[in-house]
Structures are given as structure tokens and as C-alpha cells.
PDB file of C-alpha atoms in Angstrom:
ATOM      1  CA  MET A   1       1.177  11.986  -5.629  1.00 89.00           C
ATOM      2  CA  MET A   2       2.368   9.990  -2.849  1.00 91.00           C
ATOM      3  CA  SER A   3       5.483  12.460  -2.044  1.00 92.00           C
ATOM      4  CA  LEU A   4       3.032  15.376  -1.945  1.00 92.00           C
ATOM      5  CA  LEU A   5       0.919  13.612   0.252  1.00 91.00           C
ATOM      6  CA  ASP A   6       3.705  12.574   2.936  1.00 91.00           C
ATOM      7  CA  ALA A   7       4.861  16.486   2.444  1.00 91.00           C
ATOM      8  CA  LEU A   8       1.856  18.083   3.219  1.00 92.00           C
ATOM      9  CA  ALA A   9       1.055  15.780   5.945  1.00 90.00           C
ATOM     10  CA  HIS A  10       4.713  16.789   7.675  1.00 88.00           C
ATOM     11  CA  HIS A  11       3.741  20.458   7.371  1.00 90.00           C
ATOM     12  CA  ARG A  12       1.444  21.623  10.656  1.00 85.00           C
ATOM     13  CA  GLU A  13       0.943  24.832   8.470  1.00 91.00           C
ATOM     14  CA  PRO A  14      -0.388  24.608   5.003  1.00 92.00           C
ATOM     15  CA  PRO A  15       2.895  25.229   2.738  1.00 93.00           C
ATOM     16  CA  GLY A  16       2.650  26.965  -0.900  1.00 94.00           C
ATOM     17  CA  LEU A  17       3.357  25.478  -4.412  1.00 93.00           C
ATOM     18  CA  LYS A  18       7.006  26.218  -3.745  1.00 93.00           C
ATOM     19  CA  GLN A  19       8.045  24.565  -0.884  1.00 93.00           C
ATOM     20  CA  LEU A  20       6.124  21.701  -1.678  1.00 93.00           C
ATOM     21  CA  ALA A  21       7.751  21.273  -5.397  1.00 93.00           C
ATOM     22  CA  GLN A  22      11.316  21.827  -3.008  1.00 93.00           C
ATOM     23  CA  ASP A  23      10.259  19.064  -0.644  1.00 93.00           C
ATOM     24  CA  THR A  24       9.376  16.380  -3.359  1.00 93.00           C
ATOM     25  CA  ALA A  25      12.020  17.451  -5.664  1.00 94.00           C
ATOM     26  CA  LEU A  26       8.994  17.860  -8.538  1.00 93.00           C
ATOM     27  CA  HIS A  27       9.051  21.031 -11.047  1.00 94.00           C
ATOM     28  CA  PRO A  28       6.624  23.223  -9.546  1.00 92.00           C
ATOM     29  CA  SER A  29       4.634  23.012 -13.036  1.00 94.00           C
ATOM     30  CA  THR A  30       4.370  19.079 -12.203  1.00 94.00           C
ATOM     31  CA  ALA A  31       3.785  19.716  -8.352  1.00 93.00           C
ATOM     32  CA  HIS A  32       0.837  22.216  -9.102  1.00 94.00           C
ATOM     33  CA  ARG A  33      -0.744  19.593 -12.097  1.00 94.00           C
ATOM     34  CA  ILE A  34      -0.695  16.435  -9.554  1.00 94.00           C
ATOM     35  CA  LEU A  35      -1.939  19.021  -6.811  1.00 93.00           C
ATOM     36  CA  GLY A  36      -4.921  19.870  -8.971  1.00 92.00           C
ATOM     37  CA  ALA A  37      -5.897  16.359  -9.521  1.00 93.00           C
ATOM     38  CA  LEU A  38      -5.482  15.935  -6.009  1.00 92.00           C
ATOM     39  CA  GLY A  39      -7.762  18.942  -4.973  1.00 91.00           C
ATOM     40  CA  ALA A  40     -10.360  17.273  -7.916  1.00 91.00           C
ATOM     41  CA  SER A  41     -11.093  14.338  -5.698  1.00 89.00           C
ATOM     42  CA  GLY A  42     -10.817  15.915  -2.312  1.00 90.00           C
ATOM     43  CA  PHE A  43      -7.845  14.332  -1.401  1.00 91.00           C
ATOM     44  CA  VAL A  44      -6.116  18.036  -1.166  1.00 93.00           C
ATOM     45  CA  GLU A  45      -7.724  21.182  -0.063  1.00 93.00           C
ATOM     46  CA  ARG A  46      -6.408  24.860  -1.112  1.00 92.00           C
ATOM     47  CA  THR A  47      -6.734  27.979   0.897  1.00 91.00           C
ATOM     48  CA  ASP A  48      -7.924  31.186   0.392  1.00 89.00           C
ATOM     49  CA  GLY A  49      -4.038  32.244   0.584  1.00 89.00           C
ATOM     50  CA  GLY A  50      -2.822  29.059  -1.775  1.00 91.00           C
ATOM     51  CA  ALA A  51      -1.590  27.126   0.114  1.00 93.00           C
ATOM     52  CA  TYR A  52      -2.399  23.429   0.088  1.00 93.00           C
ATOM     53  CA  ARG A  53      -3.465  21.090   3.238  1.00 92.00           C
ATOM     54  CA  LEU A  54      -4.675  17.618   3.099  1.00 92.00           C
ATOM     55  CA  GLY A  55      -8.647  17.762   2.240  1.00 90.00           C
ATOM     56  CA  ILE A  56     -11.489  15.674   3.893  1.00 87.00           C
ATOM     57  CA  ARG A  57     -11.723  12.720   1.310  1.00 86.00           C
ATOM     58  CA  LEU A  58      -8.675  11.304   3.039  1.00 86.00           C
ATOM     59  CA  LEU A  59     -10.498  11.907   6.455  1.00 81.00           C
ATOM     60  CA  GLU A  60     -13.750   9.372   4.977  1.00 79.00           C
ATOM     61  CA  LEU A  61     -11.437   6.976   3.715  1.00 81.00           C
ATOM     62  CA  GLY A  62      -8.824   6.547   7.202  1.00 77.00           C
ATOM     63  CA  ASN A  63     -12.297   6.040   8.874  1.00 72.00           C
ATOM     64  CA  LEU A  64     -13.517   3.469   6.641  1.00 73.00           C
ATOM     65  CA  VAL A  65     -10.469   1.359   6.515  1.00 71.00           C
ATOM     66  CA  LYS A  66     -10.540   1.775  10.688  1.00 67.00           C
ATOM     67  CA  ASN A  67     -14.027   1.132  10.750  1.00 66.00           C
ATOM     68  CA  ARG A  68     -13.577  -1.997   8.614  1.00 68.00           C
ATOM     69  CA  ILE A  69     -10.539  -3.155  10.834  1.00 65.00           C
ATOM     70  CA  SER A  70     -12.486  -2.945  14.142  1.00 84.00           C
ATOM     71  CA  LEU A  71     -15.686  -4.686  12.712  1.00 90.00           C
ATOM     72  CA  ARG A  72     -14.262  -7.866  11.021  1.00 90.00           C
ATOM     73  CA  GLU A  73     -12.071  -8.115  14.258  1.00 89.00           C
ATOM     74  CA  THR A  74     -15.631  -7.983  16.668  1.00 93.00           C
ATOM     75  CA  ALA A  75     -17.925  -9.625  13.812  1.00 95.00           C
ATOM     76  CA  MET A  76     -15.408 -13.160  13.704  1.00 94.00           C
ATOM     77  CA  PRO A  77     -16.806 -14.420  17.316  1.00 95.00           C
ATOM     78  CA  SER A  78     -19.766 -14.182  16.156  1.00 97.00           C
ATOM     79  CA  MET A  79     -19.777 -15.104  12.460  1.00 96.00           C
ATOM     80  CA  LEU A  80     -18.031 -18.286  13.642  1.00 95.00           C
ATOM     81  CA  ARG A  81     -20.739 -18.918  15.634  1.00 96.00           C
ATOM     82  CA  LEU A  82     -23.675 -18.856  13.388  1.00 96.00           C
ATOM     83  CA  HIS A  83     -21.158 -20.673  10.367  1.00 94.00           C
ATOM     84  CA  ALA A  84     -20.931 -23.419  13.450  1.00 94.00           C
ATOM     85  CA  ALA A  85     -24.616 -23.194  14.376  1.00 95.00           C
ATOM     86  CA  THR A  86     -25.797 -24.140  10.352  1.00 94.00           C
ATOM     87  CA  GLY A  87     -22.871 -25.266   8.703  1.00 92.00           C
ATOM     88  CA  GLU A  88     -23.185 -22.188   5.996  1.00 93.00           C
ATOM     89  CA  SER A  89     -21.141 -19.651   4.408  1.00 92.00           C
ATOM     90  CA  VAL A  90     -21.296 -16.357   7.000  1.00 95.00           C
ATOM     91  CA  ASN A  91     -20.848 -13.071   4.860  1.00 95.00           C
ATOM     92  CA  LEU A  92     -20.145  -9.448   6.186  1.00 96.00           C
ATOM     93  CA  GLY A  93     -20.560  -6.705   3.957  1.00 95.00           C
ATOM     94  CA  MET A  94     -20.540  -3.276   3.781  1.00 94.00           C
ATOM     95  CA  ARG A  95     -21.930  -0.044   1.081  1.00 95.00           C
ATOM     96  CA  SER A  96     -19.572   1.516  -0.874  1.00 92.00           C
ATOM     97  CA  GLY A  97     -21.767   3.812  -3.100  1.00 93.00           C
ATOM     98  CA  ASP A  98     -24.509   1.641  -5.004  1.00 95.00           C
ATOM     99  CA  GLU A  99     -22.615  -1.257  -4.360  1.00 95.00           C
ATOM    100  CA  ILE A 100     -21.848  -3.780  -1.227  1.00 95.00           C
ATOM    101  CA  VAL A 101     -18.307  -5.200  -1.091  1.00 92.00           C
ATOM    102  CA  TYR A 102     -17.878  -8.336   1.169  1.00 92.00           C
ATOM    103  CA  ILE A 103     -15.050  -7.649   3.543  1.00 91.00           C
ATOM    104  CA  GLU A 104     -14.911 -11.626   5.469  1.00 91.00           C
ATOM    105  CA  ARG A 105     -16.677 -14.731   5.269  1.00 90.00           C
ATOM    106  CA  THR A 106     -16.738 -17.729   6.566  1.00 89.00           C
ATOM    107  CA  SER A 107     -17.073 -20.730   4.146  1.00 74.00           C
ATOM    108  CA  SER A 108     -19.318 -24.096   4.995  1.00 59.00           C
ATOM    109  CA  GLY A 109     -17.300 -26.198   2.446  1.00 52.00           C
ATOM    110  CA  ARG A 110     -20.205 -28.273   2.239  1.00 57.00           C
ATOM    111  CA  SER A 111     -21.389 -27.122  -1.313  1.00 49.00           C
ATOM    112  CA  ALA A 112     -20.424 -27.478  -4.639  1.00 45.00           C
ATOM    113  CA  VAL A 113     -22.153 -24.507  -5.568  1.00 46.00           C
ATOM    114  CA  ARG A 114     -20.349 -21.471  -6.488  1.00 47.00           C
ATOM    115  CA  ILE A 115     -21.098 -18.579  -4.152  1.00 50.00           C
ATOM    116  CA  VAL A 116     -19.968 -15.177  -5.214  1.00 50.00           C
ATOM    117  CA  HIS A 117     -19.696 -13.420  -1.623  1.00 55.00           C
ATOM    118  CA  ILE A 118     -16.038 -13.586  -1.409  1.00 68.00           C
ATOM    119  CA  VAL A 119     -13.924 -10.979   0.044  1.00 73.00           C
ATOM    120  CA  GLY A 120     -13.612  -7.895  -2.140  1.00 78.00           C
ATOM    121  CA  ALA A 121     -16.274  -9.207  -4.442  1.00 84.00           C
ATOM    122  CA  ARG A 122     -18.797  -6.327  -5.434  1.00 88.00           C
ATOM    123  CA  ALA A 123     -22.857  -6.359  -6.077  1.00 93.00           C
ATOM    124  CA  PRO A 124     -25.352  -4.167  -6.873  1.00 95.00           C
ATOM    125  CA  LEU A 125     -27.495  -2.603  -4.099  1.00 97.00           C
ATOM    126  CA  HIS A 126     -30.748  -4.264  -4.960  1.00 97.00           C
ATOM    127  CA  THR A 127     -29.751  -7.525  -5.719  1.00 96.00           C
ATOM    128  CA  THR A 128     -28.035  -8.670  -2.350  1.00 96.00           C
ATOM    129  CA  ALA A 129     -29.905  -9.090   0.594  1.00 97.00           C
ATOM    130  CA  THR A 130     -27.372  -6.899   2.545  1.00 97.00           C
ATOM    131  CA  GLY A 131     -27.955  -4.140   0.006  1.00 97.00           C
ATOM    132  CA  LYS A 132     -31.692  -4.060   0.430  1.00 98.00           C
ATOM    133  CA  LEU A 133     -30.533  -3.316   4.658  1.00 98.00           C
ATOM    134  CA  PHE A 134     -29.521  -0.240   3.484  1.00 98.00           C
ATOM    135  CA  LEU A 135     -32.092   0.543   0.635  1.00 98.00           C
ATOM    136  CA  ALA A 136     -34.835   0.008   3.257  1.00 97.00           C
ATOM    137  CA  GLU A 137     -32.719   2.540   5.464  1.00 97.00           C
ATOM    138  CA  ASP A 138     -32.532   4.910   3.077  1.00 96.00           C
ATOM    139  CA  GLY A 139     -36.115   5.441   2.217  1.00 95.00           C
ATOM    140  CA  PRO A 140     -38.896   5.913  -0.838  1.00 95.00           C
ATOM    141  CA  GLU A 141     -37.469   8.992  -1.510  1.00 96.00           C
ATOM    142  CA  LEU A 142     -33.375   7.900  -1.785  1.00 97.00           C
ATOM    143  CA  ASN A 143     -34.510   4.554  -3.073  1.00 97.00           C
ATOM    144  CA  ARG A 144     -36.310   6.577  -6.517  1.00 97.00           C
ATOM    145  CA  GLU A 145     -32.938   8.268  -6.835  1.00 97.00           C
ATOM    146  CA  TYR A 146     -30.712   5.043  -6.763  1.00 97.00           C
ATOM    147  CA  ALA A 147     -33.522   3.252  -9.525  1.00 97.00           C
ATOM    148  CA  ASP A 148     -33.127   6.614 -11.780  1.00 97.00           C
ATOM    149  CA  ARG A 149     -29.527   6.544 -11.323  1.00 96.00           C
ATOM    150  CA  THR A 150     -28.612   2.161 -11.649  1.00 97.00           C
ATOM    151  CA  GLY A 151     -31.686   1.012 -13.420  1.00 97.00           C
ATOM    152  CA  LEU A 152     -31.879  -1.380 -11.329  1.00 97.00           C
ATOM    153  CA  PRO A 153     -29.811  -3.834 -14.122  1.00 96.00           C
ATOM    154  CA  GLY A 154     -30.594  -7.386 -13.161  1.00 94.00           C
ATOM    155  CA  ASN A 155     -28.360 -10.478 -12.107  1.00 92.00           C
ATOM    156  CA  THR A 156     -31.025 -13.763 -12.732  1.00 95.00           C
ATOM    157  CA  GLN A 157     -34.185 -14.173 -13.690  1.00 95.00           C
ATOM    158  CA  ALA A 158     -35.439 -13.358 -10.060  1.00 95.00           C
ATOM    159  CA  SER A 159     -33.705 -10.317 -10.029  1.00 95.00           C
ATOM    160  CA  LEU A 160     -35.653  -6.765  -8.826  1.00 97.00           C
ATOM    161  CA  THR A 161     -35.548  -4.569 -11.693  1.00 96.00           C
ATOM    162  CA  THR A 162     -38.072  -2.463 -11.124  1.00 97.00           C
ATOM    163  CA  LEU A 163     -39.283   0.567  -8.575  1.00 97.00           C
ATOM    164  CA  GLN A 164     -42.735  -1.081  -7.385  1.00 97.00           C
ATOM    165  CA  ALA A 165     -41.451  -4.469  -7.216  1.00 97.00           C
ATOM    166  CA  LEU A 166     -37.784  -2.966  -4.955  1.00 97.00           C
ATOM    167  CA  GLU A 167     -40.029  -0.956  -3.174  1.00 97.00           C
ATOM    168  CA  GLN A 168     -42.884  -3.909  -2.097  1.00 97.00           C
ATOM    169  CA  ASP A 169     -39.616  -6.161  -0.913  1.00 97.00           C
ATOM    170  CA  LEU A 170     -38.217  -2.912   0.959  1.00 97.00           C
ATOM    171  CA  ALA A 171     -41.611  -2.606   3.102  1.00 97.00           C
ATOM    172  CA  ARG A 172     -41.135  -6.458   3.725  1.00 96.00           C
ATOM    173  CA  VAL A 173     -37.797  -6.085   4.938  1.00 97.00           C
ATOM    174  CA  ARG A 174     -38.511  -2.839   7.392  1.00 96.00           C
ATOM    175  CA  ARG A 175     -41.602  -4.977   8.690  1.00 95.00           C
ATOM    176  CA  GLN A 176     -39.333  -8.204   9.177  1.00 94.00           C
ATOM    177  CA  GLN A 177     -35.727  -6.557  10.073  1.00 95.00           C
ATOM    178  CA  VAL A 178     -34.039  -8.647   7.887  1.00 97.00           C
ATOM    179  CA  SER A 179     -33.788  -9.093   4.026  1.00 98.00           C
ATOM    180  CA  TYR A 180     -33.701 -12.069   1.700  1.00 98.00           C
ATOM    181  CA  ASP A 181     -31.667 -12.495  -1.667  1.00 97.00           C
ATOM    182  CA  MET A 182     -33.787 -15.268  -3.530  1.00 96.00           C
ATOM    183  CA  GLU A 183     -31.085 -16.587  -6.201  1.00 96.00           C
ATOM    184  CA  GLU A 184     -31.404 -12.545  -7.522  1.00 96.00           C
ATOM    185  CA  VAL A 185     -26.889 -12.343  -7.233  1.00 93.00           C
ATOM    186  CA  GLU A 186     -26.832 -16.140  -8.527  1.00 92.00           C
ATOM    187  CA  VAL A 187     -28.899 -18.982  -9.748  1.00 94.00           C
ATOM    188  CA  GLY A 188     -28.971 -21.686  -6.995  1.00 93.00           C
ATOM    189  CA  VAL A 189     -27.866 -19.254  -4.047  1.00 93.00           C
ATOM    190  CA  ARG A 190     -30.352 -18.014  -1.600  1.00 95.00           C
ATOM    191  CA  CYS A 191     -29.303 -15.303   1.277  1.00 96.00           C
ATOM    192  CA  ILE A 192     -30.681 -14.161   4.579  1.00 98.00           C
ATOM    193  CA  ALA A 193     -29.239 -10.897   6.436  1.00 98.00           C
ATOM    194  CA  ALA A 194     -29.466  -8.232   8.904  1.00 98.00           C
ATOM    195  CA  GLY A 195     -27.613  -5.237   9.547  1.00 97.00           C
ATOM    196  CA  ILE A 196     -25.317  -4.390  12.635  1.00 97.00           C
ATOM    197  CA  ARG A 197     -25.157  -0.620  13.839  1.00 95.00           C
ATOM    198  CA  ASP A 198     -22.020   0.995  15.496  1.00 91.00           C
ATOM    199  CA  ASP A 199     -22.160   2.887  18.647  1.00 86.00           C
ATOM    200  CA  ASP A 200     -23.727   5.664  17.033  1.00 86.00           C
ATOM    201  CA  GLY A 201     -26.542   3.930  15.834  1.00 92.00           C
ATOM    202  CA  GLU A 202     -25.733   3.717  12.205  1.00 93.00           C
ATOM    203  CA  LEU A 203     -26.216   1.171   9.985  1.00 96.00           C
ATOM    204  CA  VAL A 204     -22.528  -0.013   9.043  1.00 95.00           C
ATOM    205  CA  ALA A 205     -22.909  -3.350   7.736  1.00 96.00           C
ATOM    206  CA  GLY A 206     -24.708  -6.470   6.918  1.00 97.00           C
ATOM    207  CA  LEU A 207     -24.733 -10.235   8.176  1.00 97.00           C
ATOM    208  CA  SER A 208     -25.530 -12.348   5.574  1.00 97.00           C
ATOM    209  CA  LEU A 209     -25.965 -16.271   5.460  1.00 96.00           C
ATOM    210  CA  SER A 210     -25.337 -18.039   1.979  1.00 94.00           C
ATOM    211  CA  THR A 211     -26.579 -21.410   1.639  1.00 93.00           C
ATOM    212  CA  PRO A 212     -27.337 -23.295  -1.561  1.00 93.00           C
ATOM    213  CA  THR A 213     -31.132 -23.384  -2.850  1.00 94.00           C
ATOM    214  CA  GLU A 214     -31.515 -26.664  -1.645  1.00 94.00           C
ATOM    215  CA  ARG A 215     -30.898 -26.344   2.081  1.00 93.00           C
ATOM    216  CA  PHE A 216     -32.203 -22.492   2.014  1.00 95.00           C
ATOM    217  CA  ASN A 217     -33.925 -22.504   5.950  1.00 96.00           C
ATOM    218  CA  PRO A 218     -36.246 -19.315   6.504  1.00 95.00           C
ATOM    219  CA  ASP A 219     -36.233 -20.550  10.178  1.00 96.00           C
ATOM    220  CA  TRP A 220     -32.945 -19.491  10.313  1.00 97.00           C
ATOM    221  CA  ALA A 221     -33.890 -15.663  10.142  1.00 97.00           C
ATOM    222  CA  PRO A 222     -34.269 -14.894  14.145  1.00 97.00           C
ATOM    223  CA  LEU A 223     -30.391 -16.420  14.354  1.00 98.00           C
ATOM    224  CA  VAL A 224     -29.191 -14.413  11.640  1.00 98.00           C
ATOM    225  CA  ARG A 225     -31.041 -11.112  13.467  1.00 97.00           C
ATOM    226  CA  ASN A 226     -29.991 -11.748  16.861  1.00 97.00           C
ATOM    227  CA  THR A 227     -26.247 -12.440  15.539  1.00 98.00           C
ATOM    228  CA  ALA A 228     -26.137  -9.267  13.688  1.00 97.00           C
ATOM    229  CA  MET A 229     -27.664  -7.407  16.933  1.00 97.00           C
ATOM    230  CA  GLU A 230     -24.700  -9.456  18.780  1.00 97.00           C
ATOM    231  CA  ILE A 231     -22.100  -7.724  16.755  1.00 96.00           C
ATOM    232  CA  SER A 232     -24.044  -4.545  17.347  1.00 95.00           C
ATOM    233  CA  ARG A 233     -23.868  -4.788  20.870  1.00 94.00           C
ATOM    234  CA  ALA A 234     -20.365  -5.739  20.787  1.00 92.00           C
ATOM    235  CA  LEU A 235     -19.433  -2.136  18.687  1.00 90.00           C
ATOM    236  CA  GLY A 236     -21.522  -0.096  21.379  1.00 88.00           C
ATOM    237  CA  TYR A 237     -25.103  -0.162  20.443  1.00 91.00           C
ATOM    238  CA  SER A 238     -27.589   0.218  22.645  1.00 88.00           C
ATOM    239  CA  GLY A 239     -30.756   0.823  20.558  1.00 85.00           C
ATOM    240  CA  ASP A 240     -33.335  -1.685  18.751  1.00 80.00           C
ATOM    241  CA  GLY A 241     -31.585  -2.371  15.854  1.00 75.00           C
ATOM    242  CA  LYS A 242     -34.618  -1.475  13.398  1.00 83.00           C
ATOM    243  CA  ILE A 243     -34.306  -0.981   9.859  1.00 83.00           C
ATOM    244  CA  GLY A 244     -35.801   2.473   9.169  1.00 77.00           C
ATOM    245  CA  ASN A 245     -35.434   3.606  11.938  1.00 63.00           C
ATOM    246  CA  LYS A 246     -32.438   6.171  11.482  1.00 56.00           C
ATOM    247  CA  ARG A 247     -31.638   8.128  14.762  1.00 44.00           C
TER     248      ARG A 247
END
């Protein structure tokens, strides 16, 4: 598979099956089968003339990797300042389909409570403070589609598992411009999150502050929001950052 992708990247003009089989030393039938699988996933496209070229999915993944690397490097100084000001864990999360994936985190070093927001961890959008930012940005119609698609499974008794409860919470997110996870992912852990936008105004990530329930301080919300805006400005954003106000 990788040999075929490398061969396609080598050619300026889309090559045919025979050329690709020759380049990779694969039997034509084997190359054809692999190219078919790659095509079904969007990694390869077949032209009207029967030749092959790299697909748009590779561009999407490449941009995602680029954005994550740039975002992590840009966000870390602000994340460390927020960590120093609060003494609590600061998380950076991005949307991946119907989930949030955490791509960076500072550890508080103060808590015996296990916090699930570790780098590479995933969680459903509706149970996380960061995920709710993206759902609030989507709007009611897409929220209903999300609820139908996922069934809104819960992690704890506090999880929002009905569309009505979720919509009420998302309305608060749009009003307050911050979102909360009130022990909805893990019992004993609460989070505050605010959105990060890129130079095109797109909501690209969420910055969240995770604390054990006994140390949760809602007065930190403006600090989280201001830190998220600081990162957005560093990424080239020049708007007001309001969730639900898509450009």
C-alpha cells in the first residue's frame, strides 16, 4: 500500500495500473486490488482515462497533522501560564468525527484523582466540555443528527443522555461562551473549556481546565476564556471568538 502511494507521489502525471505495478514490483492484480481499497477510502482517485492519482483524503490528513503540530506549539506557552495561575491540569483537544481527541496536556501534580484527559485519549462530544463547544457551534439541526447517530451514551450518572438536556446545556454555552463538564466523563472531575479559532475563524480546538470536584472554581471561567482567545490571536484570529457565530 505504501509503495503504491509513494509511486503515485513520484509521478507528475497520473500513471496507469501497468506503470504502478512495474514501479512497485507488484502483480497487476494485486496492485489493482490495493488501489481499489485505497480508492474506497479516498486515498486514491481514478481518472476517467483509467489512470490513478493521490486522493483528497491525503490532503485532509496532511492539513490535520499540520494544524495539530502548529496548534500545539502555539498553545503551549499560554497553557503553561494558565497551569501556573491555577495549579490545575490544562488540556488541548480537537474534534475527530463524533469525538474529542486530546493532543496536549499539562499535569497538575496535585491530585490523586485519575483524570482521563491524557494525550491521545478520546471521549464523546456531548460528555466533554471541549466537545460541547463544537456541538454548540454546529447548531440545533446538526445536534439532532448527532444525537440520532450516537444515541447519546453516558459515562456517568451526570452525563447528558437526552437531546433536550443537551440542547439546554448548549444554549448556555452559546450565552456564556464557555462550557462545562460536571463529572460527565469521570466521577470526581469537572472541567471548564473555551474555544480556539484559527485565522479563518474556524473553531479548531478547545482549551479546558480539569480539576477534582473539591477544587472546582467557576470563577476561573474568564481566565480560561481569555487564555483561549490569546491562543486564537496567536493563530491569526481577529474576531470576537463567540461560539455559534460562524463566519
